[in-house]
PDB file of C-alpha atoms in Angstrom:
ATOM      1  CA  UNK C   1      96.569  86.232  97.610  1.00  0.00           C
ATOM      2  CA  UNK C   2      95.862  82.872  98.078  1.00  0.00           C
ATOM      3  CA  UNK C   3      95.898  80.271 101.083  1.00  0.00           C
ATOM      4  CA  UNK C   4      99.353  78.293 101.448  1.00  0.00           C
ATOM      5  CA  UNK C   5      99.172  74.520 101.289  1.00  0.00           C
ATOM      6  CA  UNK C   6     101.484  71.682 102.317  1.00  0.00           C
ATOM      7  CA  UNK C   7     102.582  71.077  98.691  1.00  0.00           C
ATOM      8  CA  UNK C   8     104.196  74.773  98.875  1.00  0.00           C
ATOM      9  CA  UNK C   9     106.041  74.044 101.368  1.00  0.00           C
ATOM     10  CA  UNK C  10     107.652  71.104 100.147  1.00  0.00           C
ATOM     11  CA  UNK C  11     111.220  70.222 100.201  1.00  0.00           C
ATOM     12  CA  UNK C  12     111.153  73.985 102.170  1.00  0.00           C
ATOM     13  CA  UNK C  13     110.154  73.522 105.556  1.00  0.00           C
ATOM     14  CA  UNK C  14     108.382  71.364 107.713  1.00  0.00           C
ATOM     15  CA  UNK C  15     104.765  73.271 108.616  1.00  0.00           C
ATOM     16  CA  UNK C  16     101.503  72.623 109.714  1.00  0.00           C
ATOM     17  CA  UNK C  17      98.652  75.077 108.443  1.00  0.00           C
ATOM     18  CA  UNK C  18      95.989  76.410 109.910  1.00  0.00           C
ATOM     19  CA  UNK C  19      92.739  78.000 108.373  1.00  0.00           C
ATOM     20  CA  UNK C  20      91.179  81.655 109.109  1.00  0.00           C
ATOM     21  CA  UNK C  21      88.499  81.022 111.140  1.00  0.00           C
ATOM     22  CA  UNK C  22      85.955  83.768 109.198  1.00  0.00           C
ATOM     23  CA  UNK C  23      86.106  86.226 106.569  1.00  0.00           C
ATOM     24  CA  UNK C  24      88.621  87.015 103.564  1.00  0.00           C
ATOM     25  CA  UNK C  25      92.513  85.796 103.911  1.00  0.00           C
ATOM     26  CA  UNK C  26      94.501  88.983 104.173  1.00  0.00           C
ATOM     27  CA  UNK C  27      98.011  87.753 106.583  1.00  0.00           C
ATOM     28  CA  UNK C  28     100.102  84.910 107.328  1.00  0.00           C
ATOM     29  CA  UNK C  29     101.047  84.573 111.086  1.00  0.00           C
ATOM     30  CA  UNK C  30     103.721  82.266 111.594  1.00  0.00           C
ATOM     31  CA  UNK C  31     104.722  80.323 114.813  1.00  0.00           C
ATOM     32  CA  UNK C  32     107.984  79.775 115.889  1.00  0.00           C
ATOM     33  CA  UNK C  33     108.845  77.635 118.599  1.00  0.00           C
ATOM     34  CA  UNK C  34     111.252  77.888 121.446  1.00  0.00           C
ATOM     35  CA  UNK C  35     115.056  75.661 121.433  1.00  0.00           C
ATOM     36  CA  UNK C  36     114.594  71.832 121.603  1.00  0.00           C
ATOM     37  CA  UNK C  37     110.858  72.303 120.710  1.00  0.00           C
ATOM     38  CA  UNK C  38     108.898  70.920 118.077  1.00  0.00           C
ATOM     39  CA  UNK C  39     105.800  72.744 116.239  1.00  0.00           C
ATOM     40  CA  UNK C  40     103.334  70.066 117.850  1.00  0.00           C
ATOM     41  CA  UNK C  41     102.578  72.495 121.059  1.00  0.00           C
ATOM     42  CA  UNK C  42     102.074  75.864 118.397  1.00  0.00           C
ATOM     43  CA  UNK C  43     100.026  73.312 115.905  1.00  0.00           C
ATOM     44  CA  UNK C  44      97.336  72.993 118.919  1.00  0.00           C
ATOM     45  CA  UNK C  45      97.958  77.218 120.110  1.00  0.00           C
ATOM     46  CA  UNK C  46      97.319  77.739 116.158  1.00  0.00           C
ATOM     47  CA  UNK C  47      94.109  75.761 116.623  1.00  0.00           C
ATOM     48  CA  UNK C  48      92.903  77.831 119.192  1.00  0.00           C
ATOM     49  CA  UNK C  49      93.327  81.351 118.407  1.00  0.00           C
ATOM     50  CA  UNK C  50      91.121  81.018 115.605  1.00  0.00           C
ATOM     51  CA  UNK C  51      91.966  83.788 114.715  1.00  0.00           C
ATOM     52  CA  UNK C  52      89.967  85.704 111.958  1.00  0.00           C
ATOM     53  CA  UNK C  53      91.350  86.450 108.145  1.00  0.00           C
ATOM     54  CA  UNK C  54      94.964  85.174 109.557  1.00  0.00           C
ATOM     55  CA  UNK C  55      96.409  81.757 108.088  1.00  0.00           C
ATOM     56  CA  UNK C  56      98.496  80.432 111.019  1.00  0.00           C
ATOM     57  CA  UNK C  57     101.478  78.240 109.958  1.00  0.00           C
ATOM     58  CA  UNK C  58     103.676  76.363 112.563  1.00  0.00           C
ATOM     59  CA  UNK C  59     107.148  76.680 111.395  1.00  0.00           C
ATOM     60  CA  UNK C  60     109.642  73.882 112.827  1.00  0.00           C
ATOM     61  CA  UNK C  61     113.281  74.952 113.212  1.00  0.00           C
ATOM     62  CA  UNK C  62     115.494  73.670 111.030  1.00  0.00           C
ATOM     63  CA  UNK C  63     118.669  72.394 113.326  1.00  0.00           C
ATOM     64  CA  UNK C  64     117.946  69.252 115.137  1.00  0.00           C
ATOM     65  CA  UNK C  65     119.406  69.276 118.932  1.00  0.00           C
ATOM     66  CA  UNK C  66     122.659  67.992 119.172  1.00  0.00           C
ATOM     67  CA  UNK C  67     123.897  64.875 121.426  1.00  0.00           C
ATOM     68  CA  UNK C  68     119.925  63.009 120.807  1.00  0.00           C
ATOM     69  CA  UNK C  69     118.321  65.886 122.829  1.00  0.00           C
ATOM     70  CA  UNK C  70     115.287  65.851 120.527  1.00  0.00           C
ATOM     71  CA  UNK C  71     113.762  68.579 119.326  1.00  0.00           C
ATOM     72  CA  UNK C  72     114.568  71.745 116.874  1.00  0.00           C
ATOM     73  CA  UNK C  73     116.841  74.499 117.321  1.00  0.00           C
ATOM     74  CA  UNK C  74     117.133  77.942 114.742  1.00  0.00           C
ATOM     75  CA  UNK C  75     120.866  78.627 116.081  1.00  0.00           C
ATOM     76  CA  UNK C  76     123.328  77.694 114.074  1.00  0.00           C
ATOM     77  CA  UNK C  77     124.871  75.757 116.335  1.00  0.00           C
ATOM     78  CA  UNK C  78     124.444  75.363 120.687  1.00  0.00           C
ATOM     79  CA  UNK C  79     125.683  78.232 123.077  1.00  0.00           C
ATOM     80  CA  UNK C  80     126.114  77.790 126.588  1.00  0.00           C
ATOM     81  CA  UNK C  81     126.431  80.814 128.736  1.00  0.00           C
ATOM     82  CA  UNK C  82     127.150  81.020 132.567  1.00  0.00           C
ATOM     83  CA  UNK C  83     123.403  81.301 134.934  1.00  0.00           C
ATOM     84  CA  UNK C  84     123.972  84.484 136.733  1.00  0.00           C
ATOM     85  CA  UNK C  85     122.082  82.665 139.715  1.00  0.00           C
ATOM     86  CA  UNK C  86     123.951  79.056 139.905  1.00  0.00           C
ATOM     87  CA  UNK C  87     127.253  79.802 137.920  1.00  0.00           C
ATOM     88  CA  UNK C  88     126.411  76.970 135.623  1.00  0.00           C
ATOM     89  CA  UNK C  89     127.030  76.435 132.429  1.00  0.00           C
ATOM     90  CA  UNK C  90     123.286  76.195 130.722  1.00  0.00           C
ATOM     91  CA  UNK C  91     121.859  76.008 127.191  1.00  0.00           C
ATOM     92  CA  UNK C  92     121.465  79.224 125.599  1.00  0.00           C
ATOM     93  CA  UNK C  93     118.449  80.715 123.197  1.00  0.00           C
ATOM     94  CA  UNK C  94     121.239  83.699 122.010  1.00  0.00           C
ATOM     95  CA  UNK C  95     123.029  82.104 119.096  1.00  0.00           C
ATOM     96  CA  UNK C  96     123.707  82.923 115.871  1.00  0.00           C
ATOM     97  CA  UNK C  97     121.060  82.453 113.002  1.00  0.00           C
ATOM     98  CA  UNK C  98     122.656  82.679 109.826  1.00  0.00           C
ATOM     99  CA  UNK C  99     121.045  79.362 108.474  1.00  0.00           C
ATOM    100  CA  UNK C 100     117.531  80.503 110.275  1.00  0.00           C
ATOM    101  CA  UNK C 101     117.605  83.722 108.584  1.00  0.00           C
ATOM    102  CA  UNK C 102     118.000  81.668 105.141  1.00  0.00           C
ATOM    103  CA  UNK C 103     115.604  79.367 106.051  1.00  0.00           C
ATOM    104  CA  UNK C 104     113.068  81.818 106.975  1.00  0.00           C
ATOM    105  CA  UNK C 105     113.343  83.924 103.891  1.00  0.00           C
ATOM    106  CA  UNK C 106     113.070  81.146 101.528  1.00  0.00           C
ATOM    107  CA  UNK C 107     109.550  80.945 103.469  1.00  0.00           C
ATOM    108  CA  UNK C 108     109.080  84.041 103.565  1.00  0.00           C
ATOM    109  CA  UNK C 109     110.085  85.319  99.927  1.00  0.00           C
ATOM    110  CA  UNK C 110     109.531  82.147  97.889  1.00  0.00           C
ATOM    111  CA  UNK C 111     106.355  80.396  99.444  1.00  0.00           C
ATOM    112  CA  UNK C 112     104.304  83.465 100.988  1.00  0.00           C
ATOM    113  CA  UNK C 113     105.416  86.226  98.278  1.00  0.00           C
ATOM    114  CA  UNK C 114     105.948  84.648  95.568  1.00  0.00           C
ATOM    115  CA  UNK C 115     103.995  81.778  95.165  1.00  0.00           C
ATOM    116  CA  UNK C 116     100.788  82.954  97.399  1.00  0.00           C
ATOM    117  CA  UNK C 117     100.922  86.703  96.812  1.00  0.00           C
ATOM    118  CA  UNK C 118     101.611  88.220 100.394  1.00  0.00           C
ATOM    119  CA  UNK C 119     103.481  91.356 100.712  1.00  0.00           C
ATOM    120  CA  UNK C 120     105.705  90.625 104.315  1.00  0.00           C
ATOM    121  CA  UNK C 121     105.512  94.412 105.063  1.00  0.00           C
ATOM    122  CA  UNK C 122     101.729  94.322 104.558  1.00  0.00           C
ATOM    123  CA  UNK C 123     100.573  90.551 105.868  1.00  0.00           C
ATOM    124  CA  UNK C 124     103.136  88.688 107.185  1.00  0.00           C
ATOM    125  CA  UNK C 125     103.350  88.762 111.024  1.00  0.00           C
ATOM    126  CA  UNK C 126     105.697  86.463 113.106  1.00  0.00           C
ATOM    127  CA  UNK C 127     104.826  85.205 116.639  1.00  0.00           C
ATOM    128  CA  UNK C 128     107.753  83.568 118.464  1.00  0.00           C
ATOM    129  CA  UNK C 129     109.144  81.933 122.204  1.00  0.00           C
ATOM    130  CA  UNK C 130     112.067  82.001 123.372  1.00  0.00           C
ATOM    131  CA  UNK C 131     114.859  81.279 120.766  1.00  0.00           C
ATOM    132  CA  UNK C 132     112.190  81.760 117.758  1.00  0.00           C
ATOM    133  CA  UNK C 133     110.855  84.784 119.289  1.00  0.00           C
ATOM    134  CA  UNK C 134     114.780  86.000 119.022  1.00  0.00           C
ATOM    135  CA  UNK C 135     114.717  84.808 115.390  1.00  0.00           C
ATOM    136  CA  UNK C 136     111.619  86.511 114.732  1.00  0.00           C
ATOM    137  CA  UNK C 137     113.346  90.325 115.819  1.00  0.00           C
ATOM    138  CA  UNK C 138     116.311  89.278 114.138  1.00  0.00           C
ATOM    139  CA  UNK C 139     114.258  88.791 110.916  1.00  0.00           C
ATOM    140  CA  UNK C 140     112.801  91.786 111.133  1.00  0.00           C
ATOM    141  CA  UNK C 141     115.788  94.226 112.379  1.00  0.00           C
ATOM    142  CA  UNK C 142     117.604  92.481 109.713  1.00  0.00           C
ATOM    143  CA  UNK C 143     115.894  90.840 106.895  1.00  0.00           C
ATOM    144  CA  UNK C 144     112.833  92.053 106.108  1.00  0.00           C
ATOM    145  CA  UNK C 145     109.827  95.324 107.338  1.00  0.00           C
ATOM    146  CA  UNK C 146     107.479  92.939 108.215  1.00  0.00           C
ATOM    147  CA  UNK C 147     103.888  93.537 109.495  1.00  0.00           C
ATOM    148  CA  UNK C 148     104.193  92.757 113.377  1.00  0.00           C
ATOM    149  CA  UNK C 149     106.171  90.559 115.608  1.00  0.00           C
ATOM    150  CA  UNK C 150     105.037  89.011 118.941  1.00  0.00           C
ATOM    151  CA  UNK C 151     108.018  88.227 120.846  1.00  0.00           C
ATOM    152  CA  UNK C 152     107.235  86.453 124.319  1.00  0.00           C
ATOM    153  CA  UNK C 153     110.343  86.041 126.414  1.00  0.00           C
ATOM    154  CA  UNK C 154     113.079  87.031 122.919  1.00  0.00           C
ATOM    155  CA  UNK C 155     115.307  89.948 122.612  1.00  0.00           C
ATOM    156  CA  UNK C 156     117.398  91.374 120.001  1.00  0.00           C
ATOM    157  CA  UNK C 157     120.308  88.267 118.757  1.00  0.00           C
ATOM    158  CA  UNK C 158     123.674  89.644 120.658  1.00  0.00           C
ATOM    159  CA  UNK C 159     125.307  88.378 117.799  1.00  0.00           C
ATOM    160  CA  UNK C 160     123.138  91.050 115.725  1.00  0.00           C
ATOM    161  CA  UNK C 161     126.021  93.922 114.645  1.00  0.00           C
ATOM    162  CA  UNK C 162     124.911  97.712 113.654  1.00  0.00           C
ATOM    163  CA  UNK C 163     125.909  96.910 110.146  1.00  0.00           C
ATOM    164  CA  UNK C 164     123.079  93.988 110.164  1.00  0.00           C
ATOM    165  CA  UNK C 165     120.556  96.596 110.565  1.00  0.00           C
ATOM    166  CA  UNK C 166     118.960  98.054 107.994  1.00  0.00           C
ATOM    167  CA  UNK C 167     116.423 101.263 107.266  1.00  0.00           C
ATOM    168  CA  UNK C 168     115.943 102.474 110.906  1.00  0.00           C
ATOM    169  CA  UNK C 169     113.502 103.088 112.381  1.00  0.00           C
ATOM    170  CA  UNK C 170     111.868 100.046 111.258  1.00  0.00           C
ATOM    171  CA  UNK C 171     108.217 100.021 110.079  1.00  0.00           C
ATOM    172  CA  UNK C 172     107.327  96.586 111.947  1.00  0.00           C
ATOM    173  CA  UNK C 173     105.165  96.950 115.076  1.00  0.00           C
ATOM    174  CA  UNK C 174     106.775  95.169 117.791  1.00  0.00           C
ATOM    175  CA  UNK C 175     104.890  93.731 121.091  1.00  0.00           C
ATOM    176  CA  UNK C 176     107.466  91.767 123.621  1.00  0.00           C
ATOM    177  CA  UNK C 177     106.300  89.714 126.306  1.00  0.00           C
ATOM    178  CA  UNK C 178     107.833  88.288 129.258  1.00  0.00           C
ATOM    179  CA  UNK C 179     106.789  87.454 132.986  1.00  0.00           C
ATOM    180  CA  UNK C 180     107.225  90.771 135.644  1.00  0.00           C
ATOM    181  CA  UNK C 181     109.238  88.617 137.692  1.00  0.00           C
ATOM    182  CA  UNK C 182     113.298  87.149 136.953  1.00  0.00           C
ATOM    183  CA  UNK C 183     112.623  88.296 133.269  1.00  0.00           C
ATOM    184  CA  UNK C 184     115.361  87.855 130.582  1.00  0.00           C
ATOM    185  CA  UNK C 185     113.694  90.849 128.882  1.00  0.00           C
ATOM    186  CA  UNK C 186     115.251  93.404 131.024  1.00  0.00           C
ATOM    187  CA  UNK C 187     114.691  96.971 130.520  1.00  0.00           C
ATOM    188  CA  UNK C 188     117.850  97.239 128.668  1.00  0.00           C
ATOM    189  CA  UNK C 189     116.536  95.084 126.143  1.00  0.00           C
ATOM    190  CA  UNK C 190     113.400  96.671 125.609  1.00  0.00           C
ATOM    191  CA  UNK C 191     115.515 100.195 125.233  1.00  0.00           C
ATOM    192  CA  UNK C 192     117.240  98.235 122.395  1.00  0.00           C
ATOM    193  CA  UNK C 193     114.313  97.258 120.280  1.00  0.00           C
ATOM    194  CA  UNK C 194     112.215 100.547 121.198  1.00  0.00           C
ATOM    195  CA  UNK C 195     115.754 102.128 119.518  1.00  0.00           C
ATOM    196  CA  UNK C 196     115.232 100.010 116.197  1.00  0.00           C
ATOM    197  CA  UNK C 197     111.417  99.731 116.100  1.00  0.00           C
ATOM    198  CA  UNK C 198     108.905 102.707 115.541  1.00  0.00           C
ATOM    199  CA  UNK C 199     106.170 100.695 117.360  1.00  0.00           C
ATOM    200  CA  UNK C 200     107.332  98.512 120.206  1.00  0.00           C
ATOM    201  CA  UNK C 201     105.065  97.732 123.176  1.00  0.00           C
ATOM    202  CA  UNK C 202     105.830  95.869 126.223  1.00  0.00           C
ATOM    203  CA  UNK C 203     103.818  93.591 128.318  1.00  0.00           C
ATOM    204  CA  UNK C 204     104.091  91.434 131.480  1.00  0.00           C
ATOM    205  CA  UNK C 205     102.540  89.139 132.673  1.00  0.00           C
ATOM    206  CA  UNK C 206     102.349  87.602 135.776  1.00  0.00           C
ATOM    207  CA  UNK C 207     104.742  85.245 136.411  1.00  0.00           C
ATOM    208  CA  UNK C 208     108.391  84.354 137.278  1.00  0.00           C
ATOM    209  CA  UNK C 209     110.572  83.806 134.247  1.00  0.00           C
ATOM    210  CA  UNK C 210     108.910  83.917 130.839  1.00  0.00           C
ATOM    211  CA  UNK C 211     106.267  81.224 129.502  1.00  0.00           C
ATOM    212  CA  UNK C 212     103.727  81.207 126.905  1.00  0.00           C
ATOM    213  CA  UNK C 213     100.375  82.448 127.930  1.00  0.00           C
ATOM    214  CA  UNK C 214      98.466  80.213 130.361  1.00  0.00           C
ATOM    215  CA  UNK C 215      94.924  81.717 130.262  1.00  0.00           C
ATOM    216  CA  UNK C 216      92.879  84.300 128.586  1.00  0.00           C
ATOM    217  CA  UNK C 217      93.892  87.124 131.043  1.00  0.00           C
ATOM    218  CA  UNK C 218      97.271  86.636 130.219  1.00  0.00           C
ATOM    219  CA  UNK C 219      96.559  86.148 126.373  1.00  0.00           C
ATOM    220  CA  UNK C 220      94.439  89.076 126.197  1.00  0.00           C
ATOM    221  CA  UNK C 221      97.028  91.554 125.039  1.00  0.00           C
ATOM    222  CA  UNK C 222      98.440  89.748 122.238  1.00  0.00           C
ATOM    223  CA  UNK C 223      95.454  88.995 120.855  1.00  0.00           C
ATOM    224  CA  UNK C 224      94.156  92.605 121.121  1.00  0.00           C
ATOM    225  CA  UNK C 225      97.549  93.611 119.409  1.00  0.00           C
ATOM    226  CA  UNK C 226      96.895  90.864 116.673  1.00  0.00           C
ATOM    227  CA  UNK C 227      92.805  91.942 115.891  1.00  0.00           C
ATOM    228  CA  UNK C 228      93.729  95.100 115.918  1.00  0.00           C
ATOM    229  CA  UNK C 229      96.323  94.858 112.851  1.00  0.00           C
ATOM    230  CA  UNK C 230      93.391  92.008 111.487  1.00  0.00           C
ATOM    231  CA  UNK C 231      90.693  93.866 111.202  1.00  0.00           C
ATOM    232  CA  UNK C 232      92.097  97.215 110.885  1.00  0.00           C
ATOM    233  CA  UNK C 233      90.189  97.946 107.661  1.00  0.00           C
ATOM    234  CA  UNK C 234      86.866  97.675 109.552  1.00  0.00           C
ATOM    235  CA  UNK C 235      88.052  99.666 112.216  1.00  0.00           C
ATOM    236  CA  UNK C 236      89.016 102.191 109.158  1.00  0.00           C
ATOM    237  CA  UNK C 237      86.018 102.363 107.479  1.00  0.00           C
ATOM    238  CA  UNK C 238      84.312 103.064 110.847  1.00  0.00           C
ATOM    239  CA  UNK C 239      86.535 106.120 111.627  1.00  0.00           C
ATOM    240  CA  UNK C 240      88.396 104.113 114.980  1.00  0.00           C
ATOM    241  CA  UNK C 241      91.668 103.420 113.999  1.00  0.00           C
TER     242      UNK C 241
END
């Protein structure tokens, strides 16, 4: 296993890479932003984690916004639902990813596995907001058993179908986030992805609606959930796992 660089990428995606802080490289934790984003804001959250033995690499989304919105997208193309508060017609994160889940294996499969040696089930964990936290479930209900997902504020696609599915339960540990207040990651969403995932916690934090982390407090849990799938050979070899 060896550390990625921007030359692997090439002609792939558009990335930015960054470092384990200390000891040997064992995973890959990728970022993927939220609709209309860019990877700028998850270059500077990559930054700070430094996070131990994990190369962090800011993926961009590969649709550009439509009508010179700026920004990314990973749906195919832009949905619009109905806001069950106004009865407007807003921007939805629930589309289909048909070209995200190509672009994200070629990632995945040619760049990590095949190129720098990581085994997705083993060391490849995927942190997403919003729409990429969506892409990030859909990945793993439907692509690949990958290590972990952090999903603050996604849910399983709607466009996901049983026959997508494959090898239930699957292996990947699952952690969703979202704020305890006007959540989109109701209950019944949660149910879903505790149905397809043999290790899927919840956490809330406190806010209305659901945002990245703000502070430490509300970072804490992900992070525990991340060093404890880091340095779970340690905690091994000590008898604590």
């Amino acid at each position: 296993m060896r550390l990625p660089t921007q030359s692997d990428f090439a002609g792939q995606a558009v990335v930015s890479i960054t470092s384990p802080a200390i000891g040997p490289l064992t995973h890959a934790v990728l970022l993927l932003h939220g609709i209309g984003d860019t990877i700028a804001p998850f270059t500077a959250l990559a930054k700070n984690l430094n996070l131990p033995r994990a190369v962090v690499i800011a993926v961009q989304a590969p649709q550009p916004m439509p009508f010179d919105l700026g920004g990314f997208q990973w749906g195919d193309d832009v949905v619009f639902s109905k806001d069950p508060a106004s009865g407007e017609e807003v921007l939805s994160p629930d589309a289909e990813f048909n070209k995200a889940r190509l672009y994200l294996d070629n990632v995945i499969r040619n760049v990590l596995e095949r190129k720098c040696g990581f085994m997705p089930a083993e060391n490849v964990i995927l942190w997403g907001y919003g729409q990429g936290a969506m892409v990030a479930l859909d990945m793993a209900a439907c692509k690949f058993n990958l290590c972990a997902v952090v999903s603050v504020g996604g849910w399983i696609p709607g466009f996901v179908k049983p026959r997508d599915i494959i090898d239930l339960p699957r292996s990947t540990s699952v952690l969703l986030c979202g704020g305890d207040k006007n959540s989109a990651v109701t209950n019944e969403k949660v149910r879903q992805a505790e149905q397809l995932f043999k290790e899927c916690r919840r956490v809330k934090f406190d806010m209305n609606g659901d945002l990245m982390p703000r502070n430490k407090q509300e970072m804490a849990p992900i992070l525990r959930f991340l060093l404890r799938i880091l340095i779970a050979d340690d905690l091994a070899t000590q008898g604590l796992s």
